[in-house]
PDB file of C-alpha atoms in Angstrom:
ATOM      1  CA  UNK A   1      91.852  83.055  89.890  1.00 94.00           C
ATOM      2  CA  UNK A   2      92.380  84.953  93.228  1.00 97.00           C
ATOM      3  CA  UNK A   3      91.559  88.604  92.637  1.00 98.00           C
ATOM      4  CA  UNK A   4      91.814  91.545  95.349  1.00 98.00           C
ATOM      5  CA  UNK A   5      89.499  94.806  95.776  1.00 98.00           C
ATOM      6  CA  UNK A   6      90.353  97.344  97.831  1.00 98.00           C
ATOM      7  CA  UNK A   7      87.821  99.743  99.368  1.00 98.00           C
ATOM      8  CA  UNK A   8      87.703 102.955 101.715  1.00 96.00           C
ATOM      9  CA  UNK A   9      87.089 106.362 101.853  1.00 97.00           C
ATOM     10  CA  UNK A  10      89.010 108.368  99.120  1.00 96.00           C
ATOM     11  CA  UNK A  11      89.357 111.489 101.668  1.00 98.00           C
ATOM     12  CA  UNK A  12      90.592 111.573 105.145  1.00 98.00           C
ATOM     13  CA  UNK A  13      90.532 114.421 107.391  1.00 98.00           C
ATOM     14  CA  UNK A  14      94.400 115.490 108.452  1.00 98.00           C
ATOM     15  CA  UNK A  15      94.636 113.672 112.557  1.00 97.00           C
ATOM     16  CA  UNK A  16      91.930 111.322 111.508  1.00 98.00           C
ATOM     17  CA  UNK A  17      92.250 107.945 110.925  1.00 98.00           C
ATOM     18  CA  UNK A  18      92.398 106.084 107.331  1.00 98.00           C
ATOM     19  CA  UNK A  19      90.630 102.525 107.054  1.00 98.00           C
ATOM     20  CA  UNK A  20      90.737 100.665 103.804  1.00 98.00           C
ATOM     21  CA  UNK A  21      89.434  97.031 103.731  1.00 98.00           C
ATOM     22  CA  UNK A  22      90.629  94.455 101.181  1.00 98.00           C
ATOM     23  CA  UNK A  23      88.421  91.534  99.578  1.00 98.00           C
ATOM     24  CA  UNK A  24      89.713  88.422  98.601  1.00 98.00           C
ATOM     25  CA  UNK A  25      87.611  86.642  95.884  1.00 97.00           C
ATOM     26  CA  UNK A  26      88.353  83.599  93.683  1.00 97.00           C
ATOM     27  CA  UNK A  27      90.015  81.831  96.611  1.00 96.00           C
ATOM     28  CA  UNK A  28      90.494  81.419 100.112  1.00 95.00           C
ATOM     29  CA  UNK A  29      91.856  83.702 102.760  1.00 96.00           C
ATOM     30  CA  UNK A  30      93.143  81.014 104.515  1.00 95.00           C
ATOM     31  CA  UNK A  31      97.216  79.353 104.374  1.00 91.00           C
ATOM     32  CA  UNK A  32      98.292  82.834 103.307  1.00 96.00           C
ATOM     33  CA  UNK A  33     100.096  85.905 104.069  1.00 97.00           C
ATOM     34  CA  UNK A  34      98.481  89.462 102.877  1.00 98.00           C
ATOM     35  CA  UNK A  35     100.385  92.489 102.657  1.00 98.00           C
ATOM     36  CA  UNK A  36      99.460  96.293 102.289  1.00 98.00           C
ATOM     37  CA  UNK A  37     101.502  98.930 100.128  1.00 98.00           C
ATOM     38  CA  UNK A  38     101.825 102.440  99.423  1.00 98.00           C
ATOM     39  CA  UNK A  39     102.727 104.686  96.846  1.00 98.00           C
ATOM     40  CA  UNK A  40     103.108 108.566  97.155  1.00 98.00           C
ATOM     41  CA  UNK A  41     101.642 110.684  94.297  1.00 97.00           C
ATOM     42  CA  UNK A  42     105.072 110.522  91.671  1.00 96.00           C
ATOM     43  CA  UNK A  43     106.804 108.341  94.022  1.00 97.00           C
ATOM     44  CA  UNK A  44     108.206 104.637  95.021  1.00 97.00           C
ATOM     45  CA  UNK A  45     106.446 102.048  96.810  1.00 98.00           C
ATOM     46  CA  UNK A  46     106.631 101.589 100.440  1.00 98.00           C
ATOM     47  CA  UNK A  47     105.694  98.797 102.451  1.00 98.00           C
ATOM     48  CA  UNK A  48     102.681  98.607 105.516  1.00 98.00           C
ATOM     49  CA  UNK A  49     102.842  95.606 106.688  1.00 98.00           C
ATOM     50  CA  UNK A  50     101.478  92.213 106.231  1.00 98.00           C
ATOM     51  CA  UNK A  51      99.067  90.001 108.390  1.00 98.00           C
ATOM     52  CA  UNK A  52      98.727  85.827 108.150  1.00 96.00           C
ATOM     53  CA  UNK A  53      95.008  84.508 108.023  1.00 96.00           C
ATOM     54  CA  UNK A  54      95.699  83.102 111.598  1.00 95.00           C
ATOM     55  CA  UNK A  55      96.090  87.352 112.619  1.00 95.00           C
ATOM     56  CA  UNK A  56      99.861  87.476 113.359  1.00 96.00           C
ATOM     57  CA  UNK A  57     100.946  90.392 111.874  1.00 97.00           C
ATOM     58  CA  UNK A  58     104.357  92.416 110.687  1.00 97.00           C
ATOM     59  CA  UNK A  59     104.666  96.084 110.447  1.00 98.00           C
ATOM     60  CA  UNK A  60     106.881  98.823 108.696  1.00 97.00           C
ATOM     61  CA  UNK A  61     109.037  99.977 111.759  1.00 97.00           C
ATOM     62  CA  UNK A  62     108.480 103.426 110.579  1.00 96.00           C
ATOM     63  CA  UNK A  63     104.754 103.157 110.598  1.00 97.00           C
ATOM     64  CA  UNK A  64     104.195 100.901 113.153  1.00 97.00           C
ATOM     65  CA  UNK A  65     103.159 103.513 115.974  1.00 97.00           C
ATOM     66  CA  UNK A  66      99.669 103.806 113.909  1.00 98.00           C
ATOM     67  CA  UNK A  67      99.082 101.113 111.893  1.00 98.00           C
ATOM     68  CA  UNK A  68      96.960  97.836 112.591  1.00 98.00           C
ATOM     69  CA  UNK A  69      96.053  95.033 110.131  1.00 98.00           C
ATOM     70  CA  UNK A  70      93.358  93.117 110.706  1.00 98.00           C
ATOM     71  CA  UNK A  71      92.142  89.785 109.465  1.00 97.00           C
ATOM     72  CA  UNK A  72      88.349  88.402 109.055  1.00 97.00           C
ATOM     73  CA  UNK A  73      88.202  85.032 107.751  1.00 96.00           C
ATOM     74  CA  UNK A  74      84.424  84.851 107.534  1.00 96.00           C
ATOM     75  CA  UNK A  75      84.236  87.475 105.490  1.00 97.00           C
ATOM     76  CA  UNK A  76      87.432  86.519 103.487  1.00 97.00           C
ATOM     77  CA  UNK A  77      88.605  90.213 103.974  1.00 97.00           C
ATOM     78  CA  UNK A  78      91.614  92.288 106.182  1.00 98.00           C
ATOM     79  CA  UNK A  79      91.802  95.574 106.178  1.00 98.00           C
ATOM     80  CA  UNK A  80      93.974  98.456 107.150  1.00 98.00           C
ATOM     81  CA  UNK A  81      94.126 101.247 109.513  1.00 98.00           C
ATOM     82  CA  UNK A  82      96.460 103.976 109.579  1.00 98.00           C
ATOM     83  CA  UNK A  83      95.740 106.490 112.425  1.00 98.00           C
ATOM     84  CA  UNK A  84      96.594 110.268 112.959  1.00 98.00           C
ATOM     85  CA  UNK A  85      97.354 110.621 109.059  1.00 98.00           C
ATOM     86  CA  UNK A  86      99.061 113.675 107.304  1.00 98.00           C
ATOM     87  CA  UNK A  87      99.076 115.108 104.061  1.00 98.00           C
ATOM     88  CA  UNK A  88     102.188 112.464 103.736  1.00 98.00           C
ATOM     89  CA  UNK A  89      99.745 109.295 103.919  1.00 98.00           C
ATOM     90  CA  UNK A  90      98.048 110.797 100.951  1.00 98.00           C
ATOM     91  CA  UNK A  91      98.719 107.995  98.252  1.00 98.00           C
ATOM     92  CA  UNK A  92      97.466 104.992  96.868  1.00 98.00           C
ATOM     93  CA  UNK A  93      96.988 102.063  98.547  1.00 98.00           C
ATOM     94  CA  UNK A  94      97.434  98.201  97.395  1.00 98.00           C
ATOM     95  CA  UNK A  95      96.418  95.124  98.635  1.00 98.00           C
ATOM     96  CA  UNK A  96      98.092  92.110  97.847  1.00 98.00           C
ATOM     97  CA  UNK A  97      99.251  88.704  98.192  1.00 98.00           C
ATOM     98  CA  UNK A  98     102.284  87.745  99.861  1.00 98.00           C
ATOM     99  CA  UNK A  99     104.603  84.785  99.740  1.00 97.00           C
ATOM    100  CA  UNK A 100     107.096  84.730 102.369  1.00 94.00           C
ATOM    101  CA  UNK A 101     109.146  82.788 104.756  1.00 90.00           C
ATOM    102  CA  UNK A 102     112.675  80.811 104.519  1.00 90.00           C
ATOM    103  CA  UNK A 103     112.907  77.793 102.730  1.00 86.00           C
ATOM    104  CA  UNK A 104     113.677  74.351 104.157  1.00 81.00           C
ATOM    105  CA  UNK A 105     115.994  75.094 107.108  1.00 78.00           C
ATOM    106  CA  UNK A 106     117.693  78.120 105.246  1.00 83.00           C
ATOM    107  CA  UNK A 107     118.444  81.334 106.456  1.00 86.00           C
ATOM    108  CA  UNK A 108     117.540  83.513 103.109  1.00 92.00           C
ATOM    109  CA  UNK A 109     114.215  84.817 103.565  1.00 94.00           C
ATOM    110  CA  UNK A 110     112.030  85.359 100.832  1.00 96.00           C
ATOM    111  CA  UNK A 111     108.894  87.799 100.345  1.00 97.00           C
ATOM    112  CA  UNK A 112     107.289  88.211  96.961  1.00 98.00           C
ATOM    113  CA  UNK A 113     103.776  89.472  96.240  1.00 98.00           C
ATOM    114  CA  UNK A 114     102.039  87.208  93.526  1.00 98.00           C
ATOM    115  CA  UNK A 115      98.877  89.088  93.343  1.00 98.00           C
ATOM    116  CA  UNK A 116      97.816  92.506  93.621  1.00 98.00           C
ATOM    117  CA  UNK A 117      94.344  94.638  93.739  1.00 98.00           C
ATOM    118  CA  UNK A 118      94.147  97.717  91.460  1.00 98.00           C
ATOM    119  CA  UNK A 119      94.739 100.152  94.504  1.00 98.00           C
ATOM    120  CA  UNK A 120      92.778 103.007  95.577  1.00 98.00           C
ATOM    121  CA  UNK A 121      93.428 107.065  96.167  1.00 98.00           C
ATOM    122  CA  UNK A 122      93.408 107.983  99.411  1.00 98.00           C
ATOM    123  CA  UNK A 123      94.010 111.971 100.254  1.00 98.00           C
ATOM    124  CA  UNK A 124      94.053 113.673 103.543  1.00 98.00           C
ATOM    125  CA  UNK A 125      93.088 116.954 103.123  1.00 97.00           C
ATOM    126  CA  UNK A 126      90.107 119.062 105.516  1.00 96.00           C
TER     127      UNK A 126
ATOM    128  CA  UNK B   1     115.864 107.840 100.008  1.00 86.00           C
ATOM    129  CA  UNK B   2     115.260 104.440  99.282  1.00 93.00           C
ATOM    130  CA  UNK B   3     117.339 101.899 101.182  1.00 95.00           C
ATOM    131  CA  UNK B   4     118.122  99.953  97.714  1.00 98.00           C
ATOM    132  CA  UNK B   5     119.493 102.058  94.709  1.00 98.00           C
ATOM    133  CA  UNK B   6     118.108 101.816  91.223  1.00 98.00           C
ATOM    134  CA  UNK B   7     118.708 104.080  88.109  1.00 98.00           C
ATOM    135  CA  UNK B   8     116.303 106.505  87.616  1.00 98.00           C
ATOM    136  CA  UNK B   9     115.912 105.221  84.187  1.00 98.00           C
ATOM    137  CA  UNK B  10     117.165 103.589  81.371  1.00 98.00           C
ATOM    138  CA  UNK B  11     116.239 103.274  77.595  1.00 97.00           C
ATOM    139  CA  UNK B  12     116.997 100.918  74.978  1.00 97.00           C
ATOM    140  CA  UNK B  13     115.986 100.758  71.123  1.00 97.00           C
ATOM    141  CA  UNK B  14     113.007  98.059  70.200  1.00 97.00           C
ATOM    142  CA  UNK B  15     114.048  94.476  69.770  1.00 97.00           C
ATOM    143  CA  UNK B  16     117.255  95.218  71.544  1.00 98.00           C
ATOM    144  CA  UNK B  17     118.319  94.318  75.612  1.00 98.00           C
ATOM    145  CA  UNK B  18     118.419  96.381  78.681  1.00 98.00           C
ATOM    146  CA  UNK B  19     119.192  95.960  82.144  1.00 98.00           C
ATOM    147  CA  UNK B  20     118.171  97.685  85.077  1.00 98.00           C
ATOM    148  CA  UNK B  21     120.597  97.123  88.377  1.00 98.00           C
ATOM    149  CA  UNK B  22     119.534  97.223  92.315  1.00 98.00           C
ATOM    150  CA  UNK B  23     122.095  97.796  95.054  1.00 98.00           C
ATOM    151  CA  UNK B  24     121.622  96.908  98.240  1.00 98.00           C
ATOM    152  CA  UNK B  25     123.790  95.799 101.340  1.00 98.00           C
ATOM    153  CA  UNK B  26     124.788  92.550 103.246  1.00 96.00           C
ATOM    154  CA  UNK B  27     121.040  93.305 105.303  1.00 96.00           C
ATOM    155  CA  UNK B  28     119.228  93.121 102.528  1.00 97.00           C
ATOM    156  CA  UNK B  29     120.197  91.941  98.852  1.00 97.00           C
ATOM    157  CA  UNK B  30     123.289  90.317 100.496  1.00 96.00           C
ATOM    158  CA  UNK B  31     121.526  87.536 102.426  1.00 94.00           C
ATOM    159  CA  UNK B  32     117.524  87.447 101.240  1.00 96.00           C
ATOM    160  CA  UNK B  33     116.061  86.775  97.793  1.00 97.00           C
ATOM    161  CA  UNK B  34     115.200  89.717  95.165  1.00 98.00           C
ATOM    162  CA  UNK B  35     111.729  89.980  93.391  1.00 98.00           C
ATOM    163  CA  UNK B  36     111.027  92.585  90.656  1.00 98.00           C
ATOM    164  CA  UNK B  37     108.032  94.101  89.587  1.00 98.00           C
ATOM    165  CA  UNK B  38     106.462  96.058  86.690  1.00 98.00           C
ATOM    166  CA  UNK B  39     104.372  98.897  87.085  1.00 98.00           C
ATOM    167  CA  UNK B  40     102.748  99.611  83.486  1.00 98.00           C
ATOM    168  CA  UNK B  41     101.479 103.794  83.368  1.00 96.00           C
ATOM    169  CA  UNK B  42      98.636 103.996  85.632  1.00 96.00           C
ATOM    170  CA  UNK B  43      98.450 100.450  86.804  1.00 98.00           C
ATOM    171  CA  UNK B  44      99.360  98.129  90.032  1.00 98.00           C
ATOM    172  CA  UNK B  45     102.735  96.701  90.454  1.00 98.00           C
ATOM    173  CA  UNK B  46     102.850  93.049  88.470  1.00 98.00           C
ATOM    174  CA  UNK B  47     105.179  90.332  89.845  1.00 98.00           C
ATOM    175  CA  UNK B  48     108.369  90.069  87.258  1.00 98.00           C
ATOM    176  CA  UNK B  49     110.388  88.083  89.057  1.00 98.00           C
ATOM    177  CA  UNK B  50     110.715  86.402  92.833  1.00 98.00           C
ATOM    178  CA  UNK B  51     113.364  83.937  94.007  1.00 97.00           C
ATOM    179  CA  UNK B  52     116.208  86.380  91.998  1.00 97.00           C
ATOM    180  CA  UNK B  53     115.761  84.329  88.680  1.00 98.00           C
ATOM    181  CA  UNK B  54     112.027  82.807  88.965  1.00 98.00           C
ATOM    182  CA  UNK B  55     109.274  83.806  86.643  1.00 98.00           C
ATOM    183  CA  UNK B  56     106.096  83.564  87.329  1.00 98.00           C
ATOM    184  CA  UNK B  57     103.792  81.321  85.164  1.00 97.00           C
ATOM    185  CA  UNK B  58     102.651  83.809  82.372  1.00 96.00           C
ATOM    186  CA  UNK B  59     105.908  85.903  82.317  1.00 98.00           C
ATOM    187  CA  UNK B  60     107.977  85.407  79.320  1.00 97.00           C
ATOM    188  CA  UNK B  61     111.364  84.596  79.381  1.00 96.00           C
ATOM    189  CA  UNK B  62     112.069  87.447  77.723  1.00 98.00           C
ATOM    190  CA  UNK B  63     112.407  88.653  81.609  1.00 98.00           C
ATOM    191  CA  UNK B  64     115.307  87.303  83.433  1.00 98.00           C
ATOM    192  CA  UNK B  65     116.798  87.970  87.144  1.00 98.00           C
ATOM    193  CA  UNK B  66     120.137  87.315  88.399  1.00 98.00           C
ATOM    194  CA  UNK B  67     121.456  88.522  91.796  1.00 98.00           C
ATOM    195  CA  UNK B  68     125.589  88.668  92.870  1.00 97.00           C
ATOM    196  CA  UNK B  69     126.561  90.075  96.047  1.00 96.00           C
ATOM    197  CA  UNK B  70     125.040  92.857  97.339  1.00 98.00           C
ATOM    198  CA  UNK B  71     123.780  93.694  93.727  1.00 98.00           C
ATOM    199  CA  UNK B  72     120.475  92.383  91.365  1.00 98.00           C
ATOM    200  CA  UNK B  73     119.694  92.925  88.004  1.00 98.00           C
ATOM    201  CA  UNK B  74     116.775  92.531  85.878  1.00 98.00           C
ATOM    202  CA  UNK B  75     117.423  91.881  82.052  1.00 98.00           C
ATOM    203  CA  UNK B  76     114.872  92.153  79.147  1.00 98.00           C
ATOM    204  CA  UNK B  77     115.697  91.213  75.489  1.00 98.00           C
ATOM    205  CA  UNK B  78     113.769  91.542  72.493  1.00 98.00           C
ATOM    206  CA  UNK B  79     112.251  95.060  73.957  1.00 98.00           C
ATOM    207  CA  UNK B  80     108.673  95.960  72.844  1.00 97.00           C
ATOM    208  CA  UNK B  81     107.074  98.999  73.239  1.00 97.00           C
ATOM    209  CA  UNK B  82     104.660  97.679  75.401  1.00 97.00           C
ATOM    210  CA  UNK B  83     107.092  97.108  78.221  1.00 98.00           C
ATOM    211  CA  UNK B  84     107.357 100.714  78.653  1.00 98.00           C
ATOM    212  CA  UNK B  85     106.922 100.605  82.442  1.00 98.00           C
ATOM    213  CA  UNK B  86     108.097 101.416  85.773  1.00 98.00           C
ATOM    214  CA  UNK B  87     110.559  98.530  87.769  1.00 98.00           C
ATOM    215  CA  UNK B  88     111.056  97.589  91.176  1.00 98.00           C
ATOM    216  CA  UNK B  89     113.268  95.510  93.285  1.00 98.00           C
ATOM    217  CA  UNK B  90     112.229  94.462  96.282  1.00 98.00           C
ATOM    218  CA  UNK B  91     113.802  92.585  99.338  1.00 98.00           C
ATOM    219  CA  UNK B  92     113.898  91.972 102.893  1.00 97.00           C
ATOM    220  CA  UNK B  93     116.061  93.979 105.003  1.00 96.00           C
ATOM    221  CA  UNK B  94     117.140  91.812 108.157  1.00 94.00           C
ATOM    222  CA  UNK B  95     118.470  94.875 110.192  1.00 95.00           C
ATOM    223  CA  UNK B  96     115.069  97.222 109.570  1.00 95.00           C
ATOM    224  CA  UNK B  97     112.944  93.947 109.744  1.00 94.00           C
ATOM    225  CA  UNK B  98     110.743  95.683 106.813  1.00 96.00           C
ATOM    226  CA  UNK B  99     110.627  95.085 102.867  1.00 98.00           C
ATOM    227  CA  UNK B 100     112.064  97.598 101.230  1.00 98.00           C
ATOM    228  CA  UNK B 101     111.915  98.680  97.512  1.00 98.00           C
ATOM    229  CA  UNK B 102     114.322 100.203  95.477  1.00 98.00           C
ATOM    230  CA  UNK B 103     113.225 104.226  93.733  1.00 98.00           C
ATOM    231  CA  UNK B 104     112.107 102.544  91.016  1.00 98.00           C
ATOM    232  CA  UNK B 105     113.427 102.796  87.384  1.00 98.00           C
ATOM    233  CA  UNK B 106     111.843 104.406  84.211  1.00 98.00           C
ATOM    234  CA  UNK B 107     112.107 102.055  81.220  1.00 98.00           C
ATOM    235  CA  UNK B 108     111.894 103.944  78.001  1.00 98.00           C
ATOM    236  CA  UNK B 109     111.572 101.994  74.851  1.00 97.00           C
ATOM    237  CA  UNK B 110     112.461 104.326  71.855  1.00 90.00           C
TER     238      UNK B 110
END
């Protein structure tokens, strides 16, 4: 069973930049997408971005100016980093699996995440 | 402001049915599939429902999606106390080219 740990430093420094790598056990890296999420302290979830093992990668429009996912097969790991961070990146971050695409030659585009890592805090504070 | 709308929260009685809606537009809901997700009190976000109506092997079908429109809805019968949780809706939005989730709703079992 494919299980996901995420790990990083639980402080970051306000202008500094937040890295967070996520391990993928039980299973391959490989034929898969992989997705990062956030949620605020009391708040919804918000969406990062995702990355396929191959290293194309998708990002939230509104985060996109300072975020890069990054893929290392070897390692069967990708990780995160979010750069120039506020007290507004301070929540916690998942990892997770993500099923997406369109089906046969269909236009309806599906994106699911099937599997999910407990999360970890992350606060930028000085 | 999320870009899809969900009550804030909703309650039902044990052993009875409640539904929690999702609104969305002709960018999102309207023309991609729905998934749902519980969020049990200090936990990650569990995959409900993908596809609109799909379960997951392990969910029970006690869990049920449906989408119409612009609009989804999740539906659970035979409430327990133990699904006291948080829910999500979650879809791609073609204009923003991003996922986007809905607030999130509060499910209160009394």
């Amino acid at each position: 069973q494919v299980q996901l740990q995420e790990s990083g430093p639980g402080l970051v420094k306000p202008s500094e930049t937040l890295s967070l790598t996520c391990t993928v056990s039980g299973g391959s890296i490989s034929s898969y997408y992989w997705s990062w999420i956030r949620q605020p302290p009391g708040k919804g979830l918000e969406w990062i971005g995702y990355i396929y093992y191959s290293g194309s990668t998708n990002y939230n429009p509104s985060l996109k100016s300072r975020v890069t996912i990054s893929v290392d097969t070897s390692k069967n790991q990708f990780s995160l980093k979010l750069s120039s961070v506020t007290a507004a990146d301070t929540a916690v971050y998942y990892c997770a699996r993500a099923r997406l695409g369109y089906y046969g030659s269909g236009s309806t585009y599906y994106y699911y995440m099937d599997v999910w890592g407990k999360g970890t805090t992350v606060t930028v504070s000085s | 402001q999320s870009v899809l709308t969900q009550p804030p929260s909703v309650s039902a009685a044990p052993g009875q049915k409640v539904t929690i809606s999702c609104s969305g537009s002709s960018s999102n809901i309207g023309n991609n599939y729905v998934s749902w997700y519980q969020q049990l009190p200090g936990t990650a976000p569990k995959l409900l429902i993908y596809d609109n109506n799909k379960r997951p092997s392990g969910i029970p079908d006690r869990f049920s999606g449906s989408k119409s429109g612009t609009s989804a809805t999740l539906g659970i019968t035979g409430l327990q106390t133990g699904d006291e949780a948080d829910y999500y809706c979650g879809t791609w939005d073609s204009s923003l080219s991003a996922l986007v989730f809905g607030g999130g709703t509060k499910l209160t079992v009394l």
